[in-house]
Short mmCIF file of C-alpha atoms in Angstrom, two decimals:
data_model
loop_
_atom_site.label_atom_id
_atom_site.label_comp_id
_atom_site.label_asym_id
_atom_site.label_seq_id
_atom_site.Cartn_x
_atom_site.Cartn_y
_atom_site.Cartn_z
CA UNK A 1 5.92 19.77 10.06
CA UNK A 2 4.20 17.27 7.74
CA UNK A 3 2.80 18.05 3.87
CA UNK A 4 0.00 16.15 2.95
CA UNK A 5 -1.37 15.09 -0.53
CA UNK A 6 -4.62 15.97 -2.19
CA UNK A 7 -7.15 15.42 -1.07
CA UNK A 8 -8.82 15.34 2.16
CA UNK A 9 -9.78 12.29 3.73
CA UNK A 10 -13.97 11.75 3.40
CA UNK A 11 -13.71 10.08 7.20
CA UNK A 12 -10.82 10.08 9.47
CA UNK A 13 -7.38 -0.96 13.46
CA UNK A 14 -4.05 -4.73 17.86
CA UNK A 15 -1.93 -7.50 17.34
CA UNK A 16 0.22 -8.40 19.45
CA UNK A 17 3.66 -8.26 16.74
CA UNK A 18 0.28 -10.24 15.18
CA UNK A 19 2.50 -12.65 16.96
CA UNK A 20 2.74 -16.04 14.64
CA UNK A 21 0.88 -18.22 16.74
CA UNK A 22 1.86 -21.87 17.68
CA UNK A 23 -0.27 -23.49 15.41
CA UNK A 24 1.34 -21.14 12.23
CA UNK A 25 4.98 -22.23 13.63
CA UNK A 26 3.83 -26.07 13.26
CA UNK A 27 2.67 -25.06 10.00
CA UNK A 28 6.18 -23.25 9.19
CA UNK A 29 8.52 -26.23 10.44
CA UNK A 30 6.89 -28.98 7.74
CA UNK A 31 6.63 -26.57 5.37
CA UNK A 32 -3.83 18.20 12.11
CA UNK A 33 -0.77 19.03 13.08
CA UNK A 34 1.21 22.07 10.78
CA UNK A 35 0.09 20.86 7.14
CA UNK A 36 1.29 22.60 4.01
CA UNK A 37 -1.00 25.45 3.09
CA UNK A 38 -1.67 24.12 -0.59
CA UNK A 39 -3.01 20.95 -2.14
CA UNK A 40 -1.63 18.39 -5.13
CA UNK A 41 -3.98 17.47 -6.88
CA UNK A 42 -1.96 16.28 -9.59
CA UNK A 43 1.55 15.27 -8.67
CA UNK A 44 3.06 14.30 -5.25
CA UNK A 45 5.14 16.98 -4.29
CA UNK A 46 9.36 16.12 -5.33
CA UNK A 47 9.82 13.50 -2.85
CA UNK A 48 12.42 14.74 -0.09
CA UNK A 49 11.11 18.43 1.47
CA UNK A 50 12.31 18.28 4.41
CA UNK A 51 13.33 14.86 5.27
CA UNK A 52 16.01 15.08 2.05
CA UNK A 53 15.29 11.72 0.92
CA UNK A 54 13.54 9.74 -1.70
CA UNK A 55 10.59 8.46 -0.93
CA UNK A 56 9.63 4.48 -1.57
CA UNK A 57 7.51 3.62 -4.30
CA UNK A 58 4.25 2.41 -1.94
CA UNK A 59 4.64 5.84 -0.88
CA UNK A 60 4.18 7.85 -4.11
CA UNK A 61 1.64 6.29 -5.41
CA UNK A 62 -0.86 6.78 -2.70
CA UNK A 63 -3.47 9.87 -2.58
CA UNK A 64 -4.77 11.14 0.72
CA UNK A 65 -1.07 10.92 2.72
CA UNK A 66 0.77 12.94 4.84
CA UNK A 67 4.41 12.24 5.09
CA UNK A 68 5.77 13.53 8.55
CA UNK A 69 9.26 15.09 9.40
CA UNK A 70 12.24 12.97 9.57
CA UNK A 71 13.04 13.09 13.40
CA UNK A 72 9.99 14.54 14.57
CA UNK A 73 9.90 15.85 18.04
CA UNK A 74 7.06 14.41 20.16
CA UNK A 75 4.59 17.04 22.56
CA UNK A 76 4.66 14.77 25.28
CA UNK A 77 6.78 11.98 27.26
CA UNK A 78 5.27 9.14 29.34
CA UNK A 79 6.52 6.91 32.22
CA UNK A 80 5.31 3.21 32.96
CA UNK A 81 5.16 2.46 36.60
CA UNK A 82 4.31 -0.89 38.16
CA UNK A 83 0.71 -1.06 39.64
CA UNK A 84 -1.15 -4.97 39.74
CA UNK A 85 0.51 -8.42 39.07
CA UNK A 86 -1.49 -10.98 37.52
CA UNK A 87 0.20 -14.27 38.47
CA UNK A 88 0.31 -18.12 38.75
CA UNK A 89 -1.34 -19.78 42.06
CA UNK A 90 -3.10 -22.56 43.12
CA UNK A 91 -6.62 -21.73 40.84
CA UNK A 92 -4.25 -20.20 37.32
CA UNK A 93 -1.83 -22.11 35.84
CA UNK A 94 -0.07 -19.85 33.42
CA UNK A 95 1.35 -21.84 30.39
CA UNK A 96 1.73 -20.21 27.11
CA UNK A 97 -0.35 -17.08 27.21
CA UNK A 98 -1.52 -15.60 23.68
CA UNK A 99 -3.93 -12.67 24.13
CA UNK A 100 -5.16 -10.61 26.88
CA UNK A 101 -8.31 -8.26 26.51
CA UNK A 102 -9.62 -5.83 28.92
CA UNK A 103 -13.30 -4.62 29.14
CA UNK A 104 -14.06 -1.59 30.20
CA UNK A 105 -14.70 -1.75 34.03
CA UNK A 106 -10.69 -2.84 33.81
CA UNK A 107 -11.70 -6.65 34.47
CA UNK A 108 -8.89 -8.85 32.67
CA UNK A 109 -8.89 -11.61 30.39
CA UNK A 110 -5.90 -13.83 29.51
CA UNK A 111 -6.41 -16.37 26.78
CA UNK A 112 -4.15 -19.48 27.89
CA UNK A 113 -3.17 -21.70 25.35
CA UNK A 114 -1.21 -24.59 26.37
CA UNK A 115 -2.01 -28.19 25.62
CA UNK A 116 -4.83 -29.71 27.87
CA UNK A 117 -5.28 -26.23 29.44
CA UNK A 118 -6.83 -24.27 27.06
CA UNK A 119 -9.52 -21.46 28.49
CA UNK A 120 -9.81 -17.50 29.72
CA UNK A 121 -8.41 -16.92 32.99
CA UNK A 122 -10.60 -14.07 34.16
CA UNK A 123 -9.07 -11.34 36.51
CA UNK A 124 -10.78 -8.33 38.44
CA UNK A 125 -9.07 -4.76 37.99
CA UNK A 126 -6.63 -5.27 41.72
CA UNK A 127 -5.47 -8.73 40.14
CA UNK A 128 -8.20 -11.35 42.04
CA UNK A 129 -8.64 -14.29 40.07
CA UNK A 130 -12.59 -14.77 39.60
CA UNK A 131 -12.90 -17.96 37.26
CA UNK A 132 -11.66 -19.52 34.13
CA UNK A 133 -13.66 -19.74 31.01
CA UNK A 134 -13.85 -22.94 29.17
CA UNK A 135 -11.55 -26.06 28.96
CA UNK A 136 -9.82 -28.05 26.56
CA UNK A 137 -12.45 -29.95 24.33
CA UNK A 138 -14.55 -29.83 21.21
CA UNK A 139 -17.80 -29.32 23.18
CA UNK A 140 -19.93 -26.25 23.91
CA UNK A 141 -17.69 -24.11 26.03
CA UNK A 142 -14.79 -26.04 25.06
CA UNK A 143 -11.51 -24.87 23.04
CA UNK A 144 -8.72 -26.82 21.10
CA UNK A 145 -7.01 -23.60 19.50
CA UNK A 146 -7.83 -19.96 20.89
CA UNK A 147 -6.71 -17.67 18.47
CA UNK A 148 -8.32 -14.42 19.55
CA UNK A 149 -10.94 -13.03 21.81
CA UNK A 150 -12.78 -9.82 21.94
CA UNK A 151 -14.79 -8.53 24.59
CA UNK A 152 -17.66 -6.43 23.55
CA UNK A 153 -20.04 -5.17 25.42
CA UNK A 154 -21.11 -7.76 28.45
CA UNK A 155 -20.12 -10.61 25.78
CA UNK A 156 -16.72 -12.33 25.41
CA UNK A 157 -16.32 -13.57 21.76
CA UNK A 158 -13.25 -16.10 21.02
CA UNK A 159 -11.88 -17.62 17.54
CA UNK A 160 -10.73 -21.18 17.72
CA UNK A 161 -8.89 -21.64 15.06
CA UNK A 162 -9.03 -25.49 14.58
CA UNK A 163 -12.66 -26.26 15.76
CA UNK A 164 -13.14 -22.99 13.02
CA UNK A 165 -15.77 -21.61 15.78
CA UNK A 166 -16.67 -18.22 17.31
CA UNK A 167 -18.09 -18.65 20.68
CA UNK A 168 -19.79 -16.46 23.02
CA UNK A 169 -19.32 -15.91 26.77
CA UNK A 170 -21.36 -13.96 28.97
CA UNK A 171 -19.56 -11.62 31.23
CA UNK A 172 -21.90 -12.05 34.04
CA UNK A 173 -21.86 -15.89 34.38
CA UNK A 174 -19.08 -17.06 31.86
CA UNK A 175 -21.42 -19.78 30.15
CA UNK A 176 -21.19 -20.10 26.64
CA UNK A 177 -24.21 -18.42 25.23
CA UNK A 178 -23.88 -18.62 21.35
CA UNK A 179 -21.52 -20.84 19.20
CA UNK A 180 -21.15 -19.85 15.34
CA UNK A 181 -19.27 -22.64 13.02
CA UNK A 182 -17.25 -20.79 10.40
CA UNK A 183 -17.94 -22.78 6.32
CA UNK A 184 -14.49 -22.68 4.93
CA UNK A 185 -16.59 -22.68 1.96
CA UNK A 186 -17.37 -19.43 1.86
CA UNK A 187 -14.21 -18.00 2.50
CA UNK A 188 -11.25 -20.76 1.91
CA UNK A 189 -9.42 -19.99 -1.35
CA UNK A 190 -7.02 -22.79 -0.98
CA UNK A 191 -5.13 -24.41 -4.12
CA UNK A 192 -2.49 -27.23 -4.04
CA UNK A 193 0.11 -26.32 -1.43
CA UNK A 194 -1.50 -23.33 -0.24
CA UNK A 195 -4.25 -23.38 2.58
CA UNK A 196 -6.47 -20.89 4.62
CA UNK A 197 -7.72 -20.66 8.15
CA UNK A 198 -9.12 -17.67 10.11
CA UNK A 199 -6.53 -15.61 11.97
CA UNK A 200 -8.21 -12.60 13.75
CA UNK A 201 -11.54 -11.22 14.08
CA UNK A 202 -13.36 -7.66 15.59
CA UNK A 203 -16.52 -7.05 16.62
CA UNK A 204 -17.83 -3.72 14.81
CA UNK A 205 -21.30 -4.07 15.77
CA UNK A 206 -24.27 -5.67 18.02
CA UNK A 207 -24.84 -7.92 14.16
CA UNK A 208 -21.46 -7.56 11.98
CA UNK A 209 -18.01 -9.34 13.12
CA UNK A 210 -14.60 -8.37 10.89
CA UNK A 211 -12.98 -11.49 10.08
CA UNK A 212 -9.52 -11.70 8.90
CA UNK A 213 -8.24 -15.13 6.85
CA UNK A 214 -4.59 -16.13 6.79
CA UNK A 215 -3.81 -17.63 3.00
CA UNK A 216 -0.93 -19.64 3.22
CA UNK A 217 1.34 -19.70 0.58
CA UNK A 218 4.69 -20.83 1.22
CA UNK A 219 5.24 -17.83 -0.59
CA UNK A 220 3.99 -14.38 0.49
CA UNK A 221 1.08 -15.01 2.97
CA UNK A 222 -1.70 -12.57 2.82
CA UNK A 223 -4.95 -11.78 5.10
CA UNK A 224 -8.28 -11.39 3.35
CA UNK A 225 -11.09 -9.33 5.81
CA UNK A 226 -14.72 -10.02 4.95
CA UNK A 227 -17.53 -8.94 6.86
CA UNK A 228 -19.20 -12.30 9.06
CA UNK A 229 -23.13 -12.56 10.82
CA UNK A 230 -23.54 -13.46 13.78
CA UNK A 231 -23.80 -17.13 12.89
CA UNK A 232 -20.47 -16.82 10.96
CA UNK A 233 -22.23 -16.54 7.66
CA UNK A 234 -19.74 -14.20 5.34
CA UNK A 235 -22.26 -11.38 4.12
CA UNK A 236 -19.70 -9.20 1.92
CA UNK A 237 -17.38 -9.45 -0.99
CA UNK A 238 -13.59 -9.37 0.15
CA UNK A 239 -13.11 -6.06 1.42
CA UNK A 240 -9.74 -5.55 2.23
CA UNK A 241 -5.88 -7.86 1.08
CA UNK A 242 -2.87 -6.88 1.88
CA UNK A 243 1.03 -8.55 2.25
CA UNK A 244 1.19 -10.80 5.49
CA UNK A 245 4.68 -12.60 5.91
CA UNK A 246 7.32 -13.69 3.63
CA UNK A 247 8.47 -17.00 3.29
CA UNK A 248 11.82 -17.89 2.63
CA UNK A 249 12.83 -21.04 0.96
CA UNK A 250 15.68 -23.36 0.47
CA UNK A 251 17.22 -23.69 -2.93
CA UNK A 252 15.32 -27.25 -3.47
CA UNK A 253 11.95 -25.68 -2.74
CA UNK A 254 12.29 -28.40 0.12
CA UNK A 255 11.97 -26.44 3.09
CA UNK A 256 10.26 -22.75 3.98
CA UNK A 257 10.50 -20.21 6.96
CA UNK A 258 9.05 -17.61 7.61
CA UNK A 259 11.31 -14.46 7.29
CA UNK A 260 12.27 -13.06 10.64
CA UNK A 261 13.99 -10.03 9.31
CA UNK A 262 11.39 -8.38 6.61
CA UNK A 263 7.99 -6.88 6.88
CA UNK A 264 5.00 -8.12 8.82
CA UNK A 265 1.42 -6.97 7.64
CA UNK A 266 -0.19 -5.73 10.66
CA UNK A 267 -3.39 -4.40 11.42
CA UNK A 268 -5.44 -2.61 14.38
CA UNK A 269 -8.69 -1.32 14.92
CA UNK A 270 -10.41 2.12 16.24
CA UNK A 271 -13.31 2.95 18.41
CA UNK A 272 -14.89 4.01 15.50
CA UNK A 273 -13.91 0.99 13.44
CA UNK A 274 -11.54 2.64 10.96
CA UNK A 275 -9.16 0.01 9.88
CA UNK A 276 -4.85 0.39 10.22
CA UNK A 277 -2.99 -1.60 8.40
CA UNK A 278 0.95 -1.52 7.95
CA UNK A 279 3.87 -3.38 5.96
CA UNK A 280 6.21 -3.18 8.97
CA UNK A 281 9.42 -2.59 6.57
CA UNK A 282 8.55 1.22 6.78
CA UNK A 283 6.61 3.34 9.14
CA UNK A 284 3.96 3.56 6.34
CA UNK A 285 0.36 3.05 7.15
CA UNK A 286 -2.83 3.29 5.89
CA UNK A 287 -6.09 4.04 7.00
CA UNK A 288 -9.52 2.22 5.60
CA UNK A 289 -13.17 2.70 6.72
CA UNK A 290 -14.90 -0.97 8.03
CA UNK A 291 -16.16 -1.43 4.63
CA UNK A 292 -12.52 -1.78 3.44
CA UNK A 293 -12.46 1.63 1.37
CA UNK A 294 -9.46 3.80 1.55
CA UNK A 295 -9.63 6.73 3.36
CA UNK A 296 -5.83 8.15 3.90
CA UNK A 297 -2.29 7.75 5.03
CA UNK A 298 0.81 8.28 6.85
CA UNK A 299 4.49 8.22 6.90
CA UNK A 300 7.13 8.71 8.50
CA UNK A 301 10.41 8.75 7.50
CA UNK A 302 12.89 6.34 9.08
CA UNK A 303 16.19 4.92 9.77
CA UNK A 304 15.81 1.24 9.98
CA UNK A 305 18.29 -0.97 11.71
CA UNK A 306 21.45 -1.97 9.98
CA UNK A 307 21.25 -5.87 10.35
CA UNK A 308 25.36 -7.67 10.06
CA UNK A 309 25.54 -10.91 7.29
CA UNK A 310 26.69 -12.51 10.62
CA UNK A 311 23.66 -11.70 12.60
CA UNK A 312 21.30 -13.20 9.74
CA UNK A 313 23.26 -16.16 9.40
CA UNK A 314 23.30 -16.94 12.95
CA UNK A 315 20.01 -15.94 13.88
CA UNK A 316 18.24 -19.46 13.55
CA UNK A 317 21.53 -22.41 14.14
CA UNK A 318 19.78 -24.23 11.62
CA UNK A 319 21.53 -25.14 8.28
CA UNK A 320 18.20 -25.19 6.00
CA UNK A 321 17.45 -21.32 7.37
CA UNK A 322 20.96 -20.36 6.28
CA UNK A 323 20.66 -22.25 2.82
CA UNK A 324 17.20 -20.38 2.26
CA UNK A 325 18.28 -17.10 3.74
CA UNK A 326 21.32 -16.92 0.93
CA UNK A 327 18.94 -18.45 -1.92
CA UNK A 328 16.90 -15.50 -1.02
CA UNK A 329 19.26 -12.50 -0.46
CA UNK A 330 20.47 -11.78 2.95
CA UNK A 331 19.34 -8.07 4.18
CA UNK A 332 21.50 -5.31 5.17
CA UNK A 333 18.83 -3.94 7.00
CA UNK A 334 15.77 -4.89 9.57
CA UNK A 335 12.25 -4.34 9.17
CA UNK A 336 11.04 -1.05 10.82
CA UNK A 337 8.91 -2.12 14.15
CA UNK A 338 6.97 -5.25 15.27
CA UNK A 339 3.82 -4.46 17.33
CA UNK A 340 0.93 -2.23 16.50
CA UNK A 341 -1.86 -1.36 18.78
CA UNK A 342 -4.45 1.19 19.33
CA UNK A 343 -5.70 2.48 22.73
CA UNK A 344 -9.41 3.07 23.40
CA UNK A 345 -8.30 6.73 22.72
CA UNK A 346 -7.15 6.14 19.03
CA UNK A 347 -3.35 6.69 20.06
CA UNK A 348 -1.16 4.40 17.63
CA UNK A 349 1.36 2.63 19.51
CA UNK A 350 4.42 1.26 17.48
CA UNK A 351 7.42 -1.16 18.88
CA UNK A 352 10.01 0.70 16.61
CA UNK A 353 13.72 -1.65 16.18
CA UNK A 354 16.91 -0.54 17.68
CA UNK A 355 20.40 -1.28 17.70
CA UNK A 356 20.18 -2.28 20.87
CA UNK A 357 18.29 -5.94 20.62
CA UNK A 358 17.08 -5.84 24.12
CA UNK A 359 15.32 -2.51 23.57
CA UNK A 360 12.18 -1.26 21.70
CA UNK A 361 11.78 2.25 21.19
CA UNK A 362 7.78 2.63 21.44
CA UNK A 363 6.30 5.09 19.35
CA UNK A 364 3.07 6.68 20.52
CA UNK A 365 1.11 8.78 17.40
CA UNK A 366 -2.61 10.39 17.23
CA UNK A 367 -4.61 8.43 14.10
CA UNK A 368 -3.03 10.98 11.99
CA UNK A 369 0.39 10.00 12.70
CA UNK A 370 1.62 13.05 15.03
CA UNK A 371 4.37 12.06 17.08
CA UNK A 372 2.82 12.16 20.90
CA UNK A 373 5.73 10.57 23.48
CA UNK A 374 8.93 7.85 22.56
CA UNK A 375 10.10 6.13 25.34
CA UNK A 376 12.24 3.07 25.59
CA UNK A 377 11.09 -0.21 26.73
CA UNK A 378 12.80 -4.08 26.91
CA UNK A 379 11.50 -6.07 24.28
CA UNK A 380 10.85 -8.84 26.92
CA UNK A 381 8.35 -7.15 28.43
CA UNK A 382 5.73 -7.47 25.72
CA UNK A 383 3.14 -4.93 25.61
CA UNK A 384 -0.25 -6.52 24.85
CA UNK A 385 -3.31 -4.10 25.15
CA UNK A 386 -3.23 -0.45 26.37
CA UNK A 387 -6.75 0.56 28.01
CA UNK A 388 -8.01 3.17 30.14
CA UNK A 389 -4.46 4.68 31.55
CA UNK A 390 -2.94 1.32 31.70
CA UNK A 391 -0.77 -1.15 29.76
CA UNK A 392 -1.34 -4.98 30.01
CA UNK A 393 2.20 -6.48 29.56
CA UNK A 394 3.48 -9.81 29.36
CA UNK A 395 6.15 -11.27 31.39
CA UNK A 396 8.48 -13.97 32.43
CA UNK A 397 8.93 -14.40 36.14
CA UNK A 398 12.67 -14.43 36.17
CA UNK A 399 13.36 -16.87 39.13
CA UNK A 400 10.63 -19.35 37.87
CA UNK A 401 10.77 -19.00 34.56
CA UNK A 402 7.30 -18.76 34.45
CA UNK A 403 4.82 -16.15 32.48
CA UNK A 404 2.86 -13.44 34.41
CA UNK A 405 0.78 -10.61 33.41
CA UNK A 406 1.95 -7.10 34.46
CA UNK A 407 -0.26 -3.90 34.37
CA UNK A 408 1.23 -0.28 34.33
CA UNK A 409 -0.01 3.06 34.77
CA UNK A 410 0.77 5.18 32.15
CA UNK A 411 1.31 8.72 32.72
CA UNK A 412 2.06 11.33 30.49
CA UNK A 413 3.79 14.90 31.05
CA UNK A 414 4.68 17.62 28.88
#
């Protein structure tokens, strides 16, 4: 059962963990299902209902939300079984993979991003390698940080975060058909010891790119989304800011990590280009039209983690983190989940935080946060991109040592 808030939506966003990508860790080291049959359209109803809890602040405030039972029983269950190996031979050298994207024919592409071998090892739907895209370089077709990639339509787009450049592939003939130089002026709000750089981008449309702008802080990061042309040109006010990651610093000021125990801002995107967002700390998230206007939200409540003083302390064996994690506060608690991602069929898929630190439970909800299947999977087996009845997972060979991409067919029973 869920209760949801006046009033109705006017319209009903995948991130890997948004994993903190190499160049951030440099960075980091130097420095409707049954709804109650009334509406509110005054007060949020008194906080616990069912769940008999209070609710957090972020929660109350917000208009447009549903809040969902506490321990709500999902329609469905799923299985993941074993069906193509993408792997290291002779042609791909696997290094540090990133990202992987899949188009819609089920052809694969696996951004690797290890020094001197930067590119887009390109895979057919059995697991045939069929070419790699790009090199290392500052030349057309050439990469020196790929940050992201997204295939639409018969063109591969990728962000390089250091040359600041989108570039376009063709899916045909994998030449670089269109470059588009991002002007920090137009977007870069640094100040003295802060900095930005582009983190993520969509494609919505055939002329309009979502870009999303990591401001570093040393304080609370935060993303910024504008709306880019074609030729990187930002054409719209900032549409969307939100919470990022933490930092936590020593009791000099000297040194800052980022917090590996508190929320993440995460964010995925629909077929229909309706924007998620989450603070990871709760299962609270909230749902915005491309234009960066607020639409609705969800929430469910949930029992997070109980983290030990010992397991905080000793998570990094690294004095500085253990000065900065007491000059901060050490948490009794972990943050709710780590991954967000959207299929191409809207479902919401969550890596929820167990006691058990080998295990994710996976959450799979419909874009109005009804609980569809749990099922529990090992957190080294990182789930990537979930497309057409299959998840794209990432691996470590455990023999060699080395990575490997794993797909699994997903199938679902009542």
């Amino acid at each position: 059962m869920s209760f949801t808030k006046s009033e109705f939506p006017r319209r009903l966003f995948a991130a890997p963990l948004c994993p903190i990508k190499s160049f951030e860790l440099q960075i980091m080291n130097s420095y409707l299902s049954t709804t109650f049959g009334f509406f509110l359209s005054i007060f949020l109803i008194p906080a616990c209902s069912s769940t008999d809890r209070e609710l957090p602040d972020e929660v109350k405030k917000l208009d447009n939300l549903t809040i969902h039972e506490i321990n709500s029983t999902p329609i469905s269950s799923i299985t993941l079984t074993k069906a193509v190996t993408f792997e290291n031979s002779s042609e791909v050298i696997f290094g540090q993979l990133n990202e992987i994207d899949v188009d819609n024919s089920g052809t694969v592409y696996v951004v690797e991003g290890s020094d001197g071998n930067e590119g887009i090892y390109v895979f057919d739907a059995e697991g045939a390698f069929i070419n790699k895209i790009g090199r290392t370089g500052r030349g057309p077709g050439e990469f020196q940080a790929l940050f992201d990639i997204d295939v639409f339509g018969d063109q591969i787009f990728t962000l390089d975060g250091t040359l600041l450049r989108i570039q376009v592939f063709s899916s045909e003939t994998y030449n670089s058909i269109h470059e588009a130089n991002l002007d920090p002026g137009q977007w870069d709000f640094s100040s003295e010891r802060t900095m930005t750089f582009p983190n993520k981008f969509h494609v919505l449309n055939d002329s309009t790119i979502l870009g999303i702008f990591n401001h570093y802080t040393f304080d609370m990061d935060t993303w910024s989304y504008y709306h880019l042309d074609m030729n990187g040109n930002v054409t719209s006010e900032r549409l969307l800011t939100h919470d990022y990651i933490k930092h936590l610093k020593t009791g000099d000021g000297s040194q800052s990590f980022f917090d590996p125990f508190g929320g993440r801002g995460l964010m995925a995107l629909s077929t229909d280009n309706q924007i998620f967002t989450a603070w990871s700390k709760d299962l609270l998230f909230k749902v915005y039209d491309s234009d960066g206007t607020y639409l609705r939200a969800f929430y469910h409540p949930f029992d997070n983690s109980n983290l030990s003083r010992d397991e905080a302390l000793n998570f990094y064996d690294n004095e500085p983190f253990k000065n900065a994690l007491r000059n901060e506060g050490i948490p009794d608690k972990w943050r709710a989940f780590d991954h967000l991602i959207i299929d191409n069929n809207n479902n919401l898929w969550i890596s929820t935080i167990t006691d058990d630190r080998e295990i994710y439970e996976w959450w799979i909800m419909d874009t109005y946060g009804n609980l569809q299947a749990k099922f529990k999977w090992p957190r080294g087996k990182e789930i990537h991109e979930i497309k057409n009845g299959f998840a794209y997972v990432l691996e470590t060979e455990e023999d060699t040592g080395l990575q490997e991409v794993i797909k699994y067919r997903i199938q679902w029973s009542d």
